[in-house]
mmCIF file of C-alpha atoms and ligand atoms in Angstrom:
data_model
loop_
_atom_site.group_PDB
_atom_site.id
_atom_site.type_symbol
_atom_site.label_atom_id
_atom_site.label_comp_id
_atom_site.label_asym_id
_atom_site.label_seq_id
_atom_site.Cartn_x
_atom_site.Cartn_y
_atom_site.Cartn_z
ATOM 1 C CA UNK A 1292 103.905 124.458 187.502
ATOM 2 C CA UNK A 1293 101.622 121.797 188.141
ATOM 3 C CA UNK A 1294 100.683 121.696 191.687
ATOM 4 C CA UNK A 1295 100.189 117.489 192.501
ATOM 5 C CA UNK A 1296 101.945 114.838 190.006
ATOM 6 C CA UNK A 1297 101.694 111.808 190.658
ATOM 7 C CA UNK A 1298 103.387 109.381 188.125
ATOM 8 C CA UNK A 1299 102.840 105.354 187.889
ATOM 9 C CA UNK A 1300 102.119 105.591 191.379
ATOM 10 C CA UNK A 1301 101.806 101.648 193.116
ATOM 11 C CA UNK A 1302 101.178 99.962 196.522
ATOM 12 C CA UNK A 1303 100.755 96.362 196.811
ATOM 13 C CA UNK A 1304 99.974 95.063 200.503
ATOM 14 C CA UNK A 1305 101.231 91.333 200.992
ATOM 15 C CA UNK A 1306 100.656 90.496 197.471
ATOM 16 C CA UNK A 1307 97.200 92.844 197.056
ATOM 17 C CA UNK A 1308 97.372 95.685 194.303
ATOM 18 C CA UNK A 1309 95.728 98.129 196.503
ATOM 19 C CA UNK A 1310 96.867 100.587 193.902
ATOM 20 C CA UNK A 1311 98.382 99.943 190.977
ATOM 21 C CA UNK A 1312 100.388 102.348 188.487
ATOM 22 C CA UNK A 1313 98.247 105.355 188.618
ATOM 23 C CA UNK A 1314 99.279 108.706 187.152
ATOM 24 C CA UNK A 1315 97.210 112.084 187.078
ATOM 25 C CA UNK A 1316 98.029 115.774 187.818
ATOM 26 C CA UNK A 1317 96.213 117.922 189.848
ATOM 27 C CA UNK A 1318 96.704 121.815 189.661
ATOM 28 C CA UNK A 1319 96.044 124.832 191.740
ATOM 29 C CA UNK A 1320 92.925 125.975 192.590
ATOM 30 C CA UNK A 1321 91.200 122.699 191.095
ATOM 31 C CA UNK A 1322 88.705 120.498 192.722
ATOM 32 C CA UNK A 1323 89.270 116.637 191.564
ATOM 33 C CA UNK A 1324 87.066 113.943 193.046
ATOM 34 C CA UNK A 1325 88.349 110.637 193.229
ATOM 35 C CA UNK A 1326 85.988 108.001 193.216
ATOM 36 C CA UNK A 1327 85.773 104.211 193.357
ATOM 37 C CA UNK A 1328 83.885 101.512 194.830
ATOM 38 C CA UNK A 1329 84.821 100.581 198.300
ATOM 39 C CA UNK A 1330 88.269 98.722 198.686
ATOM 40 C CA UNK A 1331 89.526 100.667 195.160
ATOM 41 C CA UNK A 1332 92.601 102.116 196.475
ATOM 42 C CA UNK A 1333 91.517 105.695 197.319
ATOM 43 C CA UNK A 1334 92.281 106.416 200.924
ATOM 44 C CA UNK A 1335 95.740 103.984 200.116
ATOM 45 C CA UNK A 1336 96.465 106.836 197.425
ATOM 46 C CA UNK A 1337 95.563 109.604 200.334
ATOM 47 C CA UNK A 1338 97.969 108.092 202.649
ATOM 48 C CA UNK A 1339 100.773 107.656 200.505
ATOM 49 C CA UNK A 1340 100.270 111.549 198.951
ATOM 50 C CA UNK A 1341 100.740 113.076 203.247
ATOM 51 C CA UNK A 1342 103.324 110.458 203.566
ATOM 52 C CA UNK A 1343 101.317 107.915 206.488
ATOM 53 C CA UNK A 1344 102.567 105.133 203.500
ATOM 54 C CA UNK A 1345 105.488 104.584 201.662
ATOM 55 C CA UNK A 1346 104.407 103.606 197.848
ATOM 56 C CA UNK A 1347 105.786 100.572 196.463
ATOM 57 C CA UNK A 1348 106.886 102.688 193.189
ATOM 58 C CA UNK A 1349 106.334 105.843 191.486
ATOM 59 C CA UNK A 1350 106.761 109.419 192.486
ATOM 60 C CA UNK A 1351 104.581 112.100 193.854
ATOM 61 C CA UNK A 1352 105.648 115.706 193.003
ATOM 62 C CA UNK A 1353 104.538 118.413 194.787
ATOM 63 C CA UNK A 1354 105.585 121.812 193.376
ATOM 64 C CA UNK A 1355 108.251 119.361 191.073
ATOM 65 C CA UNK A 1356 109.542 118.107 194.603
ATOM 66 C CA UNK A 1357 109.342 114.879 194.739
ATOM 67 C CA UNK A 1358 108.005 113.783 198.042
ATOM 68 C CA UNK A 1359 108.068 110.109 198.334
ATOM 69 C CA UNK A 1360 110.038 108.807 201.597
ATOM 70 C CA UNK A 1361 109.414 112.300 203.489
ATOM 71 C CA UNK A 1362 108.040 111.545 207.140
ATOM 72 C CA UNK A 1363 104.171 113.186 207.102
ATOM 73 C CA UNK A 1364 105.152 116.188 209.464
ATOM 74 C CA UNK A 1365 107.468 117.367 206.739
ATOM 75 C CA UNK A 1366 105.200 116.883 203.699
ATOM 76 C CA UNK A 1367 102.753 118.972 206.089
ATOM 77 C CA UNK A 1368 105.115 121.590 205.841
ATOM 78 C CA UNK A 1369 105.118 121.565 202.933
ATOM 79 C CA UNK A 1370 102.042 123.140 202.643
ATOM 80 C CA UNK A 1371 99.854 119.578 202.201
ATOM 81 C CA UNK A 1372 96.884 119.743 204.761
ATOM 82 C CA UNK A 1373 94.239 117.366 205.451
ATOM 83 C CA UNK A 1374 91.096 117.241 207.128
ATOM 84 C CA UNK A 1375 89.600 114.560 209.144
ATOM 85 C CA UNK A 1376 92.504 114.589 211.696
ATOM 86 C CA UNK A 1377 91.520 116.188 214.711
ATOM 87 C CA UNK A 1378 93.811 116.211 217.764
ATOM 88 C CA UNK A 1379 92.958 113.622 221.036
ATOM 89 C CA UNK A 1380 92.566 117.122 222.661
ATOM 90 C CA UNK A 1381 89.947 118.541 219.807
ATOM 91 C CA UNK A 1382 86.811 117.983 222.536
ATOM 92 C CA UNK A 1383 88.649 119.424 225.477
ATOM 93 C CA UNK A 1384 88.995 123.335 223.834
ATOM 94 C CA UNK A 1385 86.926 125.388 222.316
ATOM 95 C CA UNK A 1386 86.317 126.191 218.755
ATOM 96 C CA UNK A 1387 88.389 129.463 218.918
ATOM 97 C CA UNK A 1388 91.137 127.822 221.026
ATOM 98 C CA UNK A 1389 91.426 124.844 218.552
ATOM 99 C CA UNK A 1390 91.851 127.020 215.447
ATOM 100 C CA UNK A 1391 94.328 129.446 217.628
ATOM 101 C CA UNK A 1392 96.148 126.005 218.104
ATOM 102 C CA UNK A 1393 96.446 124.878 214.517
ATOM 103 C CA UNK A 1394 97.808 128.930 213.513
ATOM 104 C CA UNK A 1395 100.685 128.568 216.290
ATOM 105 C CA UNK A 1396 101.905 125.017 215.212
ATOM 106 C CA UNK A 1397 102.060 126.698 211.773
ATOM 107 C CA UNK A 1398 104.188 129.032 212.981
ATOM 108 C CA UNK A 1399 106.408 126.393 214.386
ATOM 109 C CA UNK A 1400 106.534 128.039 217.997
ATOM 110 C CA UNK A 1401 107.292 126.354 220.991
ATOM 111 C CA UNK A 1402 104.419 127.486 223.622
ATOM 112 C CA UNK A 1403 102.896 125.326 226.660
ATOM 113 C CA UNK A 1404 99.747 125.167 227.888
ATOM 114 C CA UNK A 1405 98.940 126.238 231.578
ATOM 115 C CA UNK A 1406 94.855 126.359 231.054
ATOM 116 C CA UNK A 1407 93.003 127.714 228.645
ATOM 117 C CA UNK A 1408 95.097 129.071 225.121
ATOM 118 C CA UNK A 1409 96.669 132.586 225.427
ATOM 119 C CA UNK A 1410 94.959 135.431 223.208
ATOM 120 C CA UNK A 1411 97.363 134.757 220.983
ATOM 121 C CA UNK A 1412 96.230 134.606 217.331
ATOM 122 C CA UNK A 1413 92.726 135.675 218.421
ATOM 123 C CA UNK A 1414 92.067 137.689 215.491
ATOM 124 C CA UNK A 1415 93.225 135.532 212.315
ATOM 125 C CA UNK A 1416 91.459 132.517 213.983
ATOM 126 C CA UNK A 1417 88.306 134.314 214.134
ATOM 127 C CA UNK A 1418 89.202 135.230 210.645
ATOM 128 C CA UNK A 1419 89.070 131.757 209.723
ATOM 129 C CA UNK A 1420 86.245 130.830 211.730
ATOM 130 C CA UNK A 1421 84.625 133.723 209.820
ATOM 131 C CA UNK A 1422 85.304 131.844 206.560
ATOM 132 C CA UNK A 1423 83.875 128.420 207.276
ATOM 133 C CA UNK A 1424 80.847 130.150 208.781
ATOM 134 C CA UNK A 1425 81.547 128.941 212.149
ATOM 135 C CA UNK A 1426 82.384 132.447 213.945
ATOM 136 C CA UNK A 1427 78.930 132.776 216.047
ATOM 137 C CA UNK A 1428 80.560 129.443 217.323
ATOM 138 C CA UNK A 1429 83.703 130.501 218.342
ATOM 139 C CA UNK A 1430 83.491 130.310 222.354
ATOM 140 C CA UNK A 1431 81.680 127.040 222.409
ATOM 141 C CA UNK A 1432 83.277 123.963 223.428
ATOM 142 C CA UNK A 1433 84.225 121.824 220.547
ATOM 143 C CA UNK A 1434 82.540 118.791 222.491
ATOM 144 C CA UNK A 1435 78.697 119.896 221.705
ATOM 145 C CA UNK A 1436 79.140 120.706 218.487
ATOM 146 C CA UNK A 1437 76.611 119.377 215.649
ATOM 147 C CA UNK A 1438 78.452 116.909 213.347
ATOM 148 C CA UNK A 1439 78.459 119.454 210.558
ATOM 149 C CA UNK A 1440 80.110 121.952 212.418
ATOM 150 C CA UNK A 1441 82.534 119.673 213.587
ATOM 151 C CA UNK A 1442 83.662 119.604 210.065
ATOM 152 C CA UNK A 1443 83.544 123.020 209.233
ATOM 153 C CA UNK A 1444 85.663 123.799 212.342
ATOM 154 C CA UNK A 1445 88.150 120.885 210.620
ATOM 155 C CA UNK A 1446 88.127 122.900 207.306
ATOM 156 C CA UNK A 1447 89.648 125.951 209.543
ATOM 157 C CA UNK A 1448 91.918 124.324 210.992
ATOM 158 C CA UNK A 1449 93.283 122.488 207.858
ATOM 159 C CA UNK A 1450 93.316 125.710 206.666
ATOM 160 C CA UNK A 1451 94.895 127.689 209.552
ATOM 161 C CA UNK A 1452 98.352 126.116 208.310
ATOM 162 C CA UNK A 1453 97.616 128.257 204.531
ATOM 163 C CA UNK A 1454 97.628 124.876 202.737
ATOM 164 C CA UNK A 1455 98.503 124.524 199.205
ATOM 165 C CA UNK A 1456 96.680 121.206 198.721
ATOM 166 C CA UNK A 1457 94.014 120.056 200.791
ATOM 167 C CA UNK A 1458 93.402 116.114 201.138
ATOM 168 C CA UNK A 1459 89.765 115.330 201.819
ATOM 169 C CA UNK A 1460 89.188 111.440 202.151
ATOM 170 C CA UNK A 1461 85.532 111.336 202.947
ATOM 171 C CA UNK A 1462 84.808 114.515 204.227
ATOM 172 C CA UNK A 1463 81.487 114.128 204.156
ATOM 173 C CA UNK A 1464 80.533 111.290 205.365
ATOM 174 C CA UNK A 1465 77.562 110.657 207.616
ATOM 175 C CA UNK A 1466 76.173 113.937 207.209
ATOM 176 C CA UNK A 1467 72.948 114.389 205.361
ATOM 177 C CA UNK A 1468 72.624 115.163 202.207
ATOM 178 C CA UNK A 1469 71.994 119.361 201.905
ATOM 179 C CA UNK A 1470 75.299 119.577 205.006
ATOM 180 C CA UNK A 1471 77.513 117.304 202.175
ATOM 181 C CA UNK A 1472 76.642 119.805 199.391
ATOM 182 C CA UNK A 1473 77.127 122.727 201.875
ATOM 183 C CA UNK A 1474 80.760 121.580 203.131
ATOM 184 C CA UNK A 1475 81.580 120.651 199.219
ATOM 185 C CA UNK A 1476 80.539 124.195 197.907
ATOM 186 C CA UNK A 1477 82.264 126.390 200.698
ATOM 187 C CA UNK A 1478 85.486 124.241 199.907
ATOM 188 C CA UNK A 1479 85.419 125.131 196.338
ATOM 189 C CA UNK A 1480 84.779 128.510 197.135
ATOM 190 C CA UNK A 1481 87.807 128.371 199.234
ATOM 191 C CA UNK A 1482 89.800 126.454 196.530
ATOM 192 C CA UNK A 1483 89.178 129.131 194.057
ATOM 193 C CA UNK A 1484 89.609 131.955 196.116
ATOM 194 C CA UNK A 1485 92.753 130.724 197.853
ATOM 195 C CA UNK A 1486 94.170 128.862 194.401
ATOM 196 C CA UNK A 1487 94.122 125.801 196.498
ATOM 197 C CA UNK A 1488 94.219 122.220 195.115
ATOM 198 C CA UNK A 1489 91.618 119.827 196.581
ATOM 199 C CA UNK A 1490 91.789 116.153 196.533
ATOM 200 C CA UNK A 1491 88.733 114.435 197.670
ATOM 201 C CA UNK A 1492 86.540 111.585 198.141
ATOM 202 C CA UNK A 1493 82.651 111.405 198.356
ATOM 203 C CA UNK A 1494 80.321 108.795 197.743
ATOM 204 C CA UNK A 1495 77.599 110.904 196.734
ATOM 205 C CA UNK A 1496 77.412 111.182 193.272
ATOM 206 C CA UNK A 1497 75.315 114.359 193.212
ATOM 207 C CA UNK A 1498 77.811 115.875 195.421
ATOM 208 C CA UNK A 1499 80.883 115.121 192.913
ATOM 209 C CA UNK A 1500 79.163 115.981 190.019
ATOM 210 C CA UNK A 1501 78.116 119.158 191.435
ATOM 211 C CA UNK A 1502 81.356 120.440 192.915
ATOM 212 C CA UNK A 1503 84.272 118.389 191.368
ATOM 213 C CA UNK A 1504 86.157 120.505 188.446
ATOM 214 C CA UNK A 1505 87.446 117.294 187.313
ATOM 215 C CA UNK A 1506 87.081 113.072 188.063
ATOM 216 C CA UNK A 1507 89.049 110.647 188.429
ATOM 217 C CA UNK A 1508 87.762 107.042 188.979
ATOM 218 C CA UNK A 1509 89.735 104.150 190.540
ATOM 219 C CA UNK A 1510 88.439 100.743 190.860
ATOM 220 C CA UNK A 1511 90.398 97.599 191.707
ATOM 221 C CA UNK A 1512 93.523 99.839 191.645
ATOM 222 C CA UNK A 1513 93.552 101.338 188.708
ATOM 223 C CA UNK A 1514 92.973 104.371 186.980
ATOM 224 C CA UNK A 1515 89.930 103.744 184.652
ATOM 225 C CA UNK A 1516 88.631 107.271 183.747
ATOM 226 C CA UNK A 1517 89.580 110.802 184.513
ATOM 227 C CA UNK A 1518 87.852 113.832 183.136
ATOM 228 C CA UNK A 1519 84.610 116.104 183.639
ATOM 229 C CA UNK A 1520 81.222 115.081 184.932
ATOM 230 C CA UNK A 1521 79.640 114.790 181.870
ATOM 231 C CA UNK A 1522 82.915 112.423 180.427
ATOM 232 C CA UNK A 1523 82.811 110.038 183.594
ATOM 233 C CA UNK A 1524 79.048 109.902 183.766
ATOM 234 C CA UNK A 1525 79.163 108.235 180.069
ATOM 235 C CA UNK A 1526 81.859 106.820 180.725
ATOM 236 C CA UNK A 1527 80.850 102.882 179.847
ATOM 237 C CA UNK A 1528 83.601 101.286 181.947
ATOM 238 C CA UNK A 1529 82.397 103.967 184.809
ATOM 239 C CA UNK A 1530 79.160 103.066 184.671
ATOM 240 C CA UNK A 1531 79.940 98.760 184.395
ATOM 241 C CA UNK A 1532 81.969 99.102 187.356
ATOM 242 C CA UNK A 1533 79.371 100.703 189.289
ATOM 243 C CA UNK A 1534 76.004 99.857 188.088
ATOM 244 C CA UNK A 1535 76.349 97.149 186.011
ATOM 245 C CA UNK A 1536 76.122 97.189 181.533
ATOM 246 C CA UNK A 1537 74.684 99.842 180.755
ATOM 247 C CA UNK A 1538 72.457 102.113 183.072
ATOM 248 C CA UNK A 1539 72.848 105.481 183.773
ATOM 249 C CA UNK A 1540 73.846 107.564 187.433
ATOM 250 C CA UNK A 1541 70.901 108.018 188.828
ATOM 251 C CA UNK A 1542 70.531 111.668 190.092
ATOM 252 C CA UNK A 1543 70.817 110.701 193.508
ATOM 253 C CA UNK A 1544 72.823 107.739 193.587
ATOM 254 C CA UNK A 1545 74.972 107.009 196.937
ATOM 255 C CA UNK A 1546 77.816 105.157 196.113
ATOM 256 C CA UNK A 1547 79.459 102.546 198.440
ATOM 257 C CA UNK A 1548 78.254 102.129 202.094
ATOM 258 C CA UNK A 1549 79.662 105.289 203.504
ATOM 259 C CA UNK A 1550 81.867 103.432 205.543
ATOM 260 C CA UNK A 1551 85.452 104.829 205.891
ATOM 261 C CA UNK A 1552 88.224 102.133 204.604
HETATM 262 P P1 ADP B 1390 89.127 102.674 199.403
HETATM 263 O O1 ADP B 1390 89.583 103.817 200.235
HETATM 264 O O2 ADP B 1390 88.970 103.009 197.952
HETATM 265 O O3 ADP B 1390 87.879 102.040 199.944
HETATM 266 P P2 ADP B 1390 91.556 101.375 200.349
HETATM 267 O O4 ADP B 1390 92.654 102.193 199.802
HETATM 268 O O5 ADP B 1390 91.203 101.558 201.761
HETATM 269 O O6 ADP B 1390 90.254 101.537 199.425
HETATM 270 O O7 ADP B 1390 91.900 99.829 200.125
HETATM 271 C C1 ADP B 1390 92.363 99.306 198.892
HETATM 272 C C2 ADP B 1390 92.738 97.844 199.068
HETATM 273 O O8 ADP B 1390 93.896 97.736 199.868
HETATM 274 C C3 ADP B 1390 91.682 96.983 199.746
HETATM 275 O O9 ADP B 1390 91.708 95.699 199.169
HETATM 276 C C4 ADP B 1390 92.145 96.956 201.183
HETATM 277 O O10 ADP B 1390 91.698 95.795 201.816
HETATM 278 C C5 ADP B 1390 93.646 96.941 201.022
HETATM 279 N N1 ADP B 1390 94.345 97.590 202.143
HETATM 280 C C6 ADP B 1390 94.239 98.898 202.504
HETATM 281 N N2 ADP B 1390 95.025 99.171 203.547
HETATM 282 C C7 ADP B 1390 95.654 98.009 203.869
HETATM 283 C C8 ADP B 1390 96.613 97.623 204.869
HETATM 284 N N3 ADP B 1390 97.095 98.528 205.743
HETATM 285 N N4 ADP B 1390 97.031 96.343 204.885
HETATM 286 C C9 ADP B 1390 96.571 95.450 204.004
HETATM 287 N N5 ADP B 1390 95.681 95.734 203.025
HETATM 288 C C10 ADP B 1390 95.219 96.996 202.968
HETATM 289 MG MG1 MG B 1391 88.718 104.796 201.842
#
């Protein structure tokens, strides 16, 4: 069964088309980029897919379920994780403790804190850590941590709560460019060995084309083009909404400003 479906999917904010009837699929174990210029309606479709917006029509399947109107804890549950949230108390734990956090809140349990985390869980969290590379960082507090690591310890945690589909608006952003194809390749690694589906966004054009499995390209709120690199990058209405008539991607074009919308 197809993993994502989302099906004439629309949000309109006082009288703006943020998005406006999009339908794709996305299945297990696939990578799909979504790209747009800035303001296109991609992190709207991110927030309505974990439930932080309510569309304005159309449905969003997961597993056939259709999860439109369910609060974002539940769709979480539902095996839907996302990076790029860290906790207000990410900075005060270490790496270890904050991965050993995200396993027990999978597991639904009811614990309190008095200090530092129990020892609970010690050995799948390193596990994890082991995954994403970051394992020689384990006992180090989460507040010193390079930006790239920060993300990697992100991808753990995401991944601590055995996602089925992994949301990824911007992942990358403000790293330089060999971290941004680093993350991108460990999560398709990850994708492929744990038949997750990832959804993500990425302004770097290299990056997408190198990692995505598959495109899809939003601008103005609307699905344009979906398909393979080499389909999007001759894509003429791809390349007119980003470069103007005509020109091809250059190999190392950054799309947008970077800037998180
Ligand atoms: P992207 O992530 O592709 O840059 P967004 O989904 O953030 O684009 O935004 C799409 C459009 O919706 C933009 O015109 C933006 O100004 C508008 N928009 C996004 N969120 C809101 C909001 N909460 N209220 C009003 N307008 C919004
Ligand atoms: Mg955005």
């Amino acid at each position: 069964m197809t993993l994502l479906s989302i099906a004439h999917l629309s949000k309109s904010f006082d009288g703006v088309q943020a998005v406006d009837d999009v339908t794709f699929d996305l299945e297990a174990g696939q990578l799909l980029a979504l790209i747009g210029p800035n303001g296109a309606g991609k992190s709207t479709c991110f927030n309505m897919i974990n439930g932080q917006l309510r569309p304005t029509s159309g449905a969003i399947r997961l597993d056939g379920h259709d999860i439109v109107g369910m609060r974002p804890r539940d769709i979480w549950r539902r095996g839907v994780g996302r990076t790029f949230q860290i906790a207000a108390t990410f900075n005060s734990m270490t790496v270890l403790e904050n991965v050993q956090m995200a396993l027990l809140s999978q597991e639904r349990r009811v614990y309190s804190l008095f200090g530092r985390v129990v020892s609970w869980k010690e050995d799948e969290a390193m596990a994890l850590l082991d995954l994403v590379g970051m394992a020689g960082h384990a006992q180090r507090s989460c507040a010193v941590l390079a930006y790239g690591d920060v993300k990697r310890v992100e991808l753990a945690i995401a991944l601590a709560n055995r996602p089925k589909l992994l949301l990824m608006d911007e992942p990358t952003a403000g790293m330089a460019p060999q971290e941004r194809n680093a993350l991108m390749a460990l999560t398709a690694r990850l994708a492929k060995e744990r038949n997750i589906g990832v959804l993500f966004t990425e302004h770097s054009m290299d990056v997408v084309f190198s990692h995505a499995d598959r495109l899809i390209v939003l601008a103005r709120g609307r699905l344009i083009a979906q398909g393979d690199a080499e389909t999007i990058r001759n894509d003429p209405r791809v390349r007119e909404v980003y470069l103007g008539t005509g020109a091809s991607f250059a190999p190392r074009a950054v799309l947008g400003t970077g800037a998180s919308s």
